[in-house]
């Protein structure tokens, strides 16, 4: 019983994987057919909201972006359905010059589904749908957060989808963002009938021809055999020509679509190459400017360092010269030397110094007395000779 249960589990798992793969393949194939019909229709008329090809394409793209999209968990643990606009808003917020804020600020568009449909129309008019899808595929972390395993946006089919949508950049779309197409209340439904085409094989064609011949031969009893043979030959020729014309027309359309796709791809790659080259030139120019500024700053710093070293050397030489001059002046000034010696000697009074001071004082007083006596002696004879009435005794 256990082995039987394990076998049933593997069978169910394999069946679920096959059904998921078939679903992804069907959606991508129908999307490719829808893009081709849009390209064919754009050659004859303008694509707008009323075009059935565009309505079907939008429905297919909504199914692809909503394929295995995770629900939003509420506070009570219940999971509510989520629109693909929540994923686009989170994954495309860093796209340069994006239209997320303008769509969020629309007054007549309130529901998430309506905002997602408005976003599809805006990016188609901007010819940037493939760019947005490619940017979302690069943000794998956000994609894992919004989608379950087996989703188209998590597998290789996402890259194929982005490549398929490049062809839409050649179409000039014209939409009204206030129409009924933005109604978020009705879900999108895919119409598969334009893409269901029965191709008749060569064996079936030959069998039909044989039936027609038998019918012609049975009716030849009432007519001549020449007329029956002529009618049968004309019918076969016409049927062959019609089948050949249809085949050639189909091949021509396929070649024309492939040509348009390749031209658009080449133009996109050329634009990317030119942008990369311009960025490379800008980076090289900035690198050259940075290297030049670095060289100039280095030279200026070296010059400043040399100038500071010269100033330091001159300051040191001036200090040395001033020190030498002060020493020489001190050595040449005797009064200063004597005063310094006196000060140094006066710091300690000794008996010899006291005796020397006393002798110097006595000498000075003796000299003053001697001078006074000499002055008195000189003055007394002059007085006696010069007086007329006085006689010597």
Tab-separated table of C-alpha atoms in Angstrom:
chain	number	residue	atom	x	y	z
A	1	UNK	CA	0.000	0.000	0.000
A	2	UNK	CA	2.828	2.383	0.798
A	3	UNK	CA	4.489	1.742	-2.562
A	4	UNK	CA	1.158	2.259	-4.303
A	5	UNK	CA	0.678	5.591	-2.516
A	6	UNK	CA	4.193	6.711	-3.465
A	7	UNK	CA	3.543	5.709	-7.066
A	8	UNK	CA	0.314	7.678	-7.170
A	9	UNK	CA	2.091	10.671	-5.670
A	10	UNK	CA	4.776	10.532	-8.375
A	11	UNK	CA	2.155	10.164	-11.093
A	12	UNK	CA	0.214	13.160	-9.786
A	13	UNK	CA	3.378	15.206	-9.472
A	14	UNK	CA	4.424	14.337	-13.005
A	15	UNK	CA	0.968	15.144	-14.306
A	16	UNK	CA	0.992	18.497	-12.502
A	17	UNK	CA	4.415	19.329	-13.931
A	18	UNK	CA	3.278	18.404	-17.435
A	19	UNK	CA	0.113	20.479	-17.152
A	20	UNK	CA	2.126	23.486	-15.917
A	21	UNK	CA	4.600	23.124	-18.802
A	22	UNK	CA	1.758	22.833	-21.335
A	23	UNK	CA	0.083	25.889	-19.845
A	24	UNK	CA	3.268	27.961	-20.127
A	25	UNK	CA	3.824	26.771	-23.695
A	26	UNK	CA	0.248	27.579	-24.698
A	27	UNK	CA	0.394	31.086	-23.247
A	28	UNK	CA	3.695	31.880	-24.959
A	29	UNK	CA	2.527	30.471	-28.299
A	30	UNK	CA	-0.717	32.423	-28.174
A	31	UNK	CA	1.222	35.556	-27.208
A	32	UNK	CA	3.502	35.091	-30.212
A	33	UNK	CA	0.495	34.679	-32.506
A	34	UNK	CA	-1.116	37.762	-30.995
A	35	UNK	CA	1.999	39.862	-31.610
A	36	UNK	CA	2.060	38.688	-35.239
A	37	UNK	CA	-1.599	39.617	-35.752
A	38	UNK	CA	-0.938	43.048	-34.255
A	39	UNK	CA	1.981	43.558	-36.637
A	40	UNK	CA	-0.177	42.542	-39.611
A	41	UNK	CA	-3.035	44.796	-38.528
A	42	UNK	CA	-0.742	47.774	-37.945
A	43	UNK	CA	0.238	47.739	-41.630
A	44	UNK	CA	-3.308	48.726	-42.623
A	45	UNK	CA	-4.782	50.692	-39.693
A	46	UNK	CA	-3.947	52.305	-36.363
A	47	UNK	CA	-4.152	50.109	-33.278
A	48	UNK	CA	-6.389	51.515	-30.545
A	49	UNK	CA	-8.661	50.283	-27.742
A	50	UNK	CA	-11.372	49.134	-30.150
A	51	UNK	CA	-9.071	46.777	-32.081
A	52	UNK	CA	-9.981	43.128	-31.314
A	53	UNK	CA	-6.360	42.067	-31.829
A	54	UNK	CA	-5.220	44.487	-29.167
A	55	UNK	CA	-7.958	43.445	-26.722
A	56	UNK	CA	-6.928	39.829	-27.121
A	57	UNK	CA	-3.242	40.693	-26.710
A	58	UNK	CA	-3.903	42.559	-23.463
A	59	UNK	CA	-5.875	39.590	-22.135
A	60	UNK	CA	-3.027	37.211	-22.988
A	61	UNK	CA	-0.434	39.481	-21.362
A	62	UNK	CA	-2.539	39.766	-18.207
A	63	UNK	CA	-2.765	35.966	-18.008
A	64	UNK	CA	1.009	35.672	-18.444
A	65	UNK	CA	1.814	38.270	-15.774
A	66	UNK	CA	-0.744	36.694	-13.425
A	67	UNK	CA	0.458	33.121	-14.006
A	68	UNK	CA	1.023	31.489	-10.597
A	69	UNK	CA	1.024	34.868	-8.846
A	70	UNK	CA	1.031	34.571	-5.075
A	71	UNK	CA	-1.876	35.933	-3.083
A	72	UNK	CA	-1.645	38.591	-0.434
A	73	UNK	CA	-1.820	37.260	3.129
A	74	UNK	CA	-3.989	39.253	5.524
A	75	UNK	CA	-3.581	39.730	9.275
A	76	UNK	CA	-5.846	36.766	9.981
A	77	UNK	CA	-3.863	34.410	7.769
A	78	UNK	CA	-6.272	34.469	4.842
A	79	UNK	CA	-4.862	34.750	1.345
A	80	UNK	CA	-6.564	37.195	-0.987
A	81	UNK	CA	-5.937	37.381	-4.770
A	82	UNK	CA	-3.439	39.919	-5.970
A	83	UNK	CA	-3.093	41.828	-9.247
A	84	UNK	CA	0.064	41.852	-11.342
A	85	UNK	CA	0.213	45.639	-10.837
A	86	UNK	CA	1.609	45.073	-7.331
A	87	UNK	CA	4.513	43.141	-8.838
A	88	UNK	CA	5.124	45.694	-11.600
A	89	UNK	CA	5.036	48.548	-9.090
A	90	UNK	CA	7.629	46.846	-6.867
A	91	UNK	CA	9.939	45.536	-9.614
A	92	UNK	CA	9.888	48.559	-11.958
A	93	UNK	CA	10.261	51.333	-9.395
A	94	UNK	CA	13.954	51.714	-10.274
A	95	UNK	CA	13.475	51.823	-14.059
A	96	UNK	CA	14.851	55.162	-15.325
A	97	UNK	CA	12.102	57.608	-16.286
A	98	UNK	CA	9.350	55.166	-15.331
A	99	UNK	CA	5.629	55.917	-15.400
A	100	UNK	CA	4.693	54.304	-12.069
A	101	UNK	CA	3.993	57.562	-10.240
A	102	UNK	CA	1.932	59.033	-13.061
A	103	UNK	CA	-0.281	55.923	-13.145
A	104	UNK	CA	-0.645	55.953	-9.360
A	105	UNK	CA	-1.789	59.591	-9.510
A	106	UNK	CA	-4.571	58.969	-12.071
A	107	UNK	CA	-7.941	59.953	-10.689
A	108	UNK	CA	-10.148	57.738	-12.868
A	109	UNK	CA	-8.000	54.624	-12.267
A	110	UNK	CA	-8.395	53.249	-8.758
A	111	UNK	CA	-8.298	49.442	-8.708
A	112	UNK	CA	-5.060	47.485	-9.084
A	113	UNK	CA	-6.291	45.688	-12.192
A	114	UNK	CA	-7.230	48.976	-13.863
A	115	UNK	CA	-3.819	50.443	-13.021
A	116	UNK	CA	-2.122	47.411	-14.538
A	117	UNK	CA	-4.106	47.808	-17.757
A	118	UNK	CA	-3.284	51.506	-17.847
A	119	UNK	CA	0.388	50.654	-17.405
A	120	UNK	CA	0.283	48.267	-20.385
A	121	UNK	CA	-1.186	51.001	-22.599
A	122	UNK	CA	1.265	53.658	-21.444
A	123	UNK	CA	4.386	51.524	-21.981
A	124	UNK	CA	3.100	50.416	-25.393
A	125	UNK	CA	2.740	54.049	-26.428
A	126	UNK	CA	6.233	54.709	-25.034
A	127	UNK	CA	7.573	51.619	-26.909
A	128	UNK	CA	9.165	50.334	-23.671
A	129	UNK	CA	7.143	47.204	-22.815
A	130	UNK	CA	10.024	44.832	-23.572
A	131	UNK	CA	12.396	47.042	-21.557
A	132	UNK	CA	10.139	46.900	-18.491
A	133	UNK	CA	9.750	43.106	-18.733
A	134	UNK	CA	13.526	42.666	-19.072
A	135	UNK	CA	14.116	44.863	-16.015
A	136	UNK	CA	11.639	42.861	-13.925
A	137	UNK	CA	13.335	39.603	-14.923
A	138	UNK	CA	16.666	40.930	-13.622
A	139	UNK	CA	15.157	41.566	-10.193
A	140	UNK	CA	14.918	37.846	-9.366
A	141	UNK	CA	14.459	38.427	-5.648
A	142	UNK	CA	11.277	40.439	-6.154
A	143	UNK	CA	10.005	37.910	-8.686
A	144	UNK	CA	10.519	35.087	-6.186
A	145	UNK	CA	8.642	37.091	-3.598
A	146	UNK	CA	5.585	37.525	-5.820
A	147	UNK	CA	5.465	34.301	-7.877
A	148	UNK	CA	5.298	30.613	-7.066
A	149	UNK	CA	7.516	27.915	-8.540
A	150	UNK	CA	6.687	27.109	-12.143
A	151	UNK	CA	5.614	30.640	-13.068
A	152	UNK	CA	6.479	32.046	-16.473
A	153	UNK	CA	8.269	35.043	-14.939
A	154	UNK	CA	10.610	32.713	-13.020
A	155	UNK	CA	11.653	30.455	-15.910
A	156	UNK	CA	13.301	30.710	-19.304
A	157	UNK	CA	9.938	31.619	-20.795
A	158	UNK	CA	10.303	35.107	-19.317
A	159	UNK	CA	13.283	35.856	-21.571
A	160	UNK	CA	11.390	34.515	-24.585
A	161	UNK	CA	8.469	36.758	-23.679
A	162	UNK	CA	10.736	39.829	-23.556
A	163	UNK	CA	12.211	38.945	-26.961
A	164	UNK	CA	8.741	38.426	-28.429
A	165	UNK	CA	7.540	41.821	-27.220
A	166	UNK	CA	10.391	43.681	-28.942
A	167	UNK	CA	8.461	43.584	-32.221
A	168	UNK	CA	5.748	45.785	-30.715
A	169	UNK	CA	8.169	48.727	-30.666
A	170	UNK	CA	7.530	49.188	-34.407
A	171	UNK	CA	3.825	49.866	-33.890
A	172	UNK	CA	2.440	53.333	-33.148
A	173	UNK	CA	-0.322	52.769	-30.601
A	174	UNK	CA	-3.016	55.300	-29.743
A	175	UNK	CA	-5.079	54.789	-26.587
A	176	UNK	CA	-7.482	56.719	-24.428
A	177	UNK	CA	-6.742	56.187	-20.758
A	178	UNK	CA	-10.281	57.116	-19.758
A	179	UNK	CA	-12.155	54.483	-21.725
A	180	UNK	CA	-13.965	51.320	-20.779
A	181	UNK	CA	-10.881	49.196	-21.416
A	182	UNK	CA	-9.532	50.207	-17.998
A	183	UNK	CA	-12.499	48.757	-16.154
A	184	UNK	CA	-11.013	46.539	-13.464
A	185	UNK	CA	-14.229	44.791	-12.534
A	186	UNK	CA	-14.306	42.320	-15.460
A	187	UNK	CA	-11.532	39.725	-15.811
A	188	UNK	CA	-9.580	39.238	-19.020
A	189	UNK	CA	-10.720	36.434	-21.342
A	190	UNK	CA	-8.578	35.074	-24.183
A	191	UNK	CA	-10.197	34.433	-27.563
A	192	UNK	CA	-8.431	31.447	-29.120
A	193	UNK	CA	-10.520	31.245	-32.309
A	194	UNK	CA	-8.309	33.584	-34.426
A	195	UNK	CA	-5.345	31.299	-33.812
A	196	UNK	CA	-7.072	27.948	-34.451
A	197	UNK	CA	-6.326	27.105	-38.047
A	198	UNK	CA	-6.742	23.688	-39.691
A	199	UNK	CA	-4.055	22.931	-42.248
A	200	UNK	CA	-5.025	20.306	-44.802
A	201	UNK	CA	-2.324	17.787	-45.582
A	202	UNK	CA	-1.351	16.632	-49.056
A	203	UNK	CA	-2.897	13.193	-48.531
A	204	UNK	CA	-6.252	14.684	-47.668
A	205	UNK	CA	-6.044	16.964	-50.707
A	206	UNK	CA	-5.324	14.005	-52.975
A	207	UNK	CA	-8.209	12.048	-51.451
A	208	UNK	CA	-10.556	14.971	-52.094
A	209	UNK	CA	-9.368	15.131	-55.659
A	210	UNK	CA	-10.064	11.423	-56.117
A	211	UNK	CA	-13.569	11.903	-54.701
A	212	UNK	CA	-14.185	14.741	-57.099
A	213	UNK	CA	-12.943	12.639	-59.962
A	214	UNK	CA	-15.233	9.778	-59.030
A	215	UNK	CA	-18.092	12.210	-58.801
A	216	UNK	CA	-17.188	13.570	-62.185
A	217	UNK	CA	-16.928	10.082	-63.669
A	218	UNK	CA	-20.299	9.084	-62.239
A	219	UNK	CA	-21.904	12.148	-63.760
A	220	UNK	CA	-20.273	11.579	-67.118
A	221	UNK	CA	-23.030	9.171	-68.104
A	222	UNK	CA	-25.260	12.100	-68.951
A	223	UNK	CA	-22.466	14.201	-70.478
A	224	UNK	CA	-19.659	13.686	-72.828
A	225	UNK	CA	-16.391	12.262	-71.474
A	226	UNK	CA	-14.372	15.209	-72.828
A	227	UNK	CA	-16.277	17.769	-70.775
A	228	UNK	CA	-15.953	15.703	-67.596
A	229	UNK	CA	-12.219	15.283	-68.028
A	230	UNK	CA	-11.781	18.969	-68.785
A	231	UNK	CA	-13.781	20.002	-65.712
A	232	UNK	CA	-11.852	17.633	-63.463
A	233	UNK	CA	-8.513	18.880	-64.758
A	234	UNK	CA	-9.534	22.508	-64.320
A	235	UNK	CA	-10.708	21.824	-60.774
A	236	UNK	CA	-7.507	20.080	-59.818
A	237	UNK	CA	-5.411	22.858	-61.298
A	238	UNK	CA	-7.382	25.488	-59.464
A	239	UNK	CA	-7.157	23.633	-56.169
A	240	UNK	CA	-3.422	23.172	-56.628
A	241	UNK	CA	-2.953	26.827	-57.450
A	242	UNK	CA	-5.005	27.918	-54.470
A	243	UNK	CA	-3.067	25.678	-52.113
A	244	UNK	CA	0.251	26.871	-53.521
A	245	UNK	CA	-0.846	30.489	-53.264
A	246	UNK	CA	-1.820	29.993	-49.627
A	247	UNK	CA	1.486	28.339	-48.850
A	248	UNK	CA	3.465	31.113	-50.518
A	249	UNK	CA	1.396	33.735	-48.757
A	250	UNK	CA	2.003	32.077	-45.397
A	251	UNK	CA	5.724	31.807	-46.053
A	252	UNK	CA	5.835	35.453	-47.160
A	253	UNK	CA	4.077	36.601	-44.004
A	254	UNK	CA	6.401	34.559	-41.834
A	255	UNK	CA	9.439	35.956	-43.629
A	256	UNK	CA	8.054	39.488	-43.312
A	257	UNK	CA	7.424	39.051	-39.601
A	258	UNK	CA	10.866	37.583	-39.058
A	259	UNK	CA	12.374	40.438	-41.041
A	260	UNK	CA	10.570	43.035	-38.928
A	261	UNK	CA	11.544	41.254	-35.739
A	262	UNK	CA	15.198	41.033	-36.760
A	263	UNK	CA	15.266	44.670	-37.860
A	264	UNK	CA	13.812	45.760	-34.546
A	265	UNK	CA	16.251	43.541	-32.674
A	266	UNK	CA	19.187	44.948	-34.642
A	267	UNK	CA	17.993	48.487	-34.001
A	268	UNK	CA	17.673	47.789	-30.300
A	269	UNK	CA	21.138	46.258	-30.138
A	270	UNK	CA	22.586	49.209	-32.068
A	271	UNK	CA	20.952	51.628	-29.655
A	272	UNK	CA	22.330	49.660	-26.715
A	273	UNK	CA	25.774	49.580	-28.336
A	274	UNK	CA	25.763	53.325	-28.995
A	275	UNK	CA	24.644	53.986	-25.434
A	276	UNK	CA	27.360	51.711	-24.076
A	277	UNK	CA	29.966	53.445	-26.257
A	278	UNK	CA	28.837	56.878	-25.087
A	279	UNK	CA	28.995	55.718	-21.482
A	280	UNK	CA	32.455	54.281	-22.100
A	281	UNK	CA	33.633	57.576	-23.588
A	282	UNK	CA	32.207	59.493	-20.665
A	283	UNK	CA	33.909	57.160	-18.201
A	284	UNK	CA	37.223	57.447	-20.044
A	285	UNK	CA	36.954	61.240	-20.063
A	286	UNK	CA	36.145	61.308	-16.359
A	287	UNK	CA	39.067	58.955	-15.690
A	288	UNK	CA	41.401	61.216	-17.683
A	289	UNK	CA	40.182	64.300	-15.833
A	290	UNK	CA	40.602	62.560	-12.483
A	291	UNK	CA	44.145	61.473	-13.401
A	292	UNK	CA	45.026	65.018	-14.524
A	293	UNK	CA	43.614	66.578	-11.369
A	294	UNK	CA	45.461	63.994	-9.269
A	295	UNK	CA	48.723	64.843	-11.041
A	296	UNK	CA	48.210	68.587	-10.533
A	297	UNK	CA	47.374	68.126	-6.868
A	298	UNK	CA	50.455	65.952	-6.417
A	299	UNK	CA	52.703	68.573	-8.032
A	300	UNK	CA	51.175	71.331	-5.912
A	301	UNK	CA	51.702	69.327	-2.734
A	302	UNK	CA	55.309	68.612	-3.672
A	303	UNK	CA	55.898	72.332	-4.353
A	304	UNK	CA	54.291	73.273	-1.022
A	305	UNK	CA	56.438	70.707	0.821
A	306	UNK	CA	59.649	72.065	-0.767
A	307	UNK	CA	58.653	75.641	0.043
A	308	UNK	CA	57.947	74.749	3.666
A	309	UNK	CA	61.298	72.968	3.921
A	310	UNK	CA	63.106	76.079	2.590
A	311	UNK	CA	61.250	78.308	5.059
A	312	UNK	CA	62.128	75.961	7.904
A	313	UNK	CA	65.791	76.019	6.927
A	314	UNK	CA	65.805	79.846	6.720
A	315	UNK	CA	64.117	80.088	10.131
A	316	UNK	CA	66.729	77.772	11.642
A	317	UNK	CA	69.608	79.791	10.124
A	318	UNK	CA	68.101	83.056	11.433
A	319	UNK	CA	67.758	81.642	14.916
A	320	UNK	CA	71.359	80.417	14.851
A	321	UNK	CA	72.583	83.800	13.609
A	322	UNK	CA	70.655	85.703	16.292
A	323	UNK	CA	72.050	83.382	18.943
A	324	UNK	CA	75.631	83.937	17.710
A	325	UNK	CA	75.169	87.736	17.651
A	326	UNK	CA	73.843	87.813	21.194
A	327	UNK	CA	76.799	85.779	22.398
A	328	UNK	CA	79.298	88.064	20.634
A	329	UNK	CA	77.661	91.214	22.039
A	330	UNK	CA	77.798	89.857	25.542
A	331	UNK	CA	81.493	89.022	25.152
A	332	UNK	CA	82.390	92.558	23.796
A	333	UNK	CA	80.563	94.683	26.509
A	334	UNK	CA	82.982	95.193	29.569
A	335	UNK	CA	80.534	97.112	31.737
A	336	UNK	CA	78.094	94.392	31.274
A	337	UNK	CA	80.841	91.931	32.121
A	338	UNK	CA	81.811	93.867	35.209
A	339	UNK	CA	78.256	94.290	36.309
A	340	UNK	CA	77.719	90.590	35.807
A	341	UNK	CA	80.886	89.929	37.836
A	342	UNK	CA	79.807	92.421	40.520
A	343	UNK	CA	76.407	90.897	40.680
A	344	UNK	CA	77.930	87.483	40.945
A	345	UNK	CA	80.348	88.728	43.580
A	346	UNK	CA	77.718	90.713	45.470
A	347	UNK	CA	75.717	87.656	46.015
A	348	UNK	CA	78.129	86.769	48.905
A	349	UNK	CA	79.784	89.518	51.105
A	350	UNK	CA	83.298	88.687	52.433
A	351	UNK	CA	85.652	90.519	54.958
A	352	UNK	CA	88.161	91.345	52.245
A	353	UNK	CA	85.473	93.056	50.217
A	354	UNK	CA	84.444	95.085	53.264
A	355	UNK	CA	88.071	96.190	53.934
A	356	UNK	CA	88.534	97.189	50.333
A	357	UNK	CA	85.425	99.310	50.457
A	358	UNK	CA	86.631	101.006	53.695
A	359	UNK	CA	90.079	101.836	52.265
A	360	UNK	CA	88.534	103.286	49.146
A	361	UNK	CA	86.302	105.475	51.340
A	362	UNK	CA	89.246	106.778	53.411
A	363	UNK	CA	91.263	107.582	50.292
A	364	UNK	CA	88.411	109.545	48.863
A	365	UNK	CA	87.959	111.582	52.079
A	366	UNK	CA	91.711	112.319	52.272
A	367	UNK	CA	91.739	113.638	48.746
A	368	UNK	CA	88.824	115.943	49.443
A	369	UNK	CA	90.536	117.437	52.580
A	370	UNK	CA	93.798	118.009	50.724
A	371	UNK	CA	92.035	119.920	47.999
A	372	UNK	CA	90.277	122.143	50.518
A	373	UNK	CA	93.585	123.065	52.246
A	374	UNK	CA	95.282	123.932	49.012
A	375	UNK	CA	92.453	126.261	48.125
A	376	UNK	CA	92.696	128.088	51.500
A	377	UNK	CA	96.458	128.583	51.147
A	378	UNK	CA	96.129	130.114	47.736
A	379	UNK	CA	93.431	132.489	48.868
A	380	UNK	CA	95.224	133.966	51.992
A	381	UNK	CA	98.388	135.667	50.357
A	382	UNK	CA	96.349	137.367	47.743
A	383	UNK	CA	94.240	139.054	50.349
A	384	UNK	CA	97.204	140.452	52.305
A	385	UNK	CA	99.000	142.067	49.330
A	386	UNK	CA	95.925	143.549	47.833
A	387	UNK	CA	94.797	145.604	51.005
A	388	UNK	CA	96.336	149.223	51.042
A	389	UNK	CA	95.855	150.275	54.671
A	390	UNK	CA	97.353	147.326	56.306
A	391	UNK	CA	101.037	147.110	57.244
A	392	UNK	CA	102.880	144.170	58.395
A	393	UNK	CA	103.508	143.955	62.129
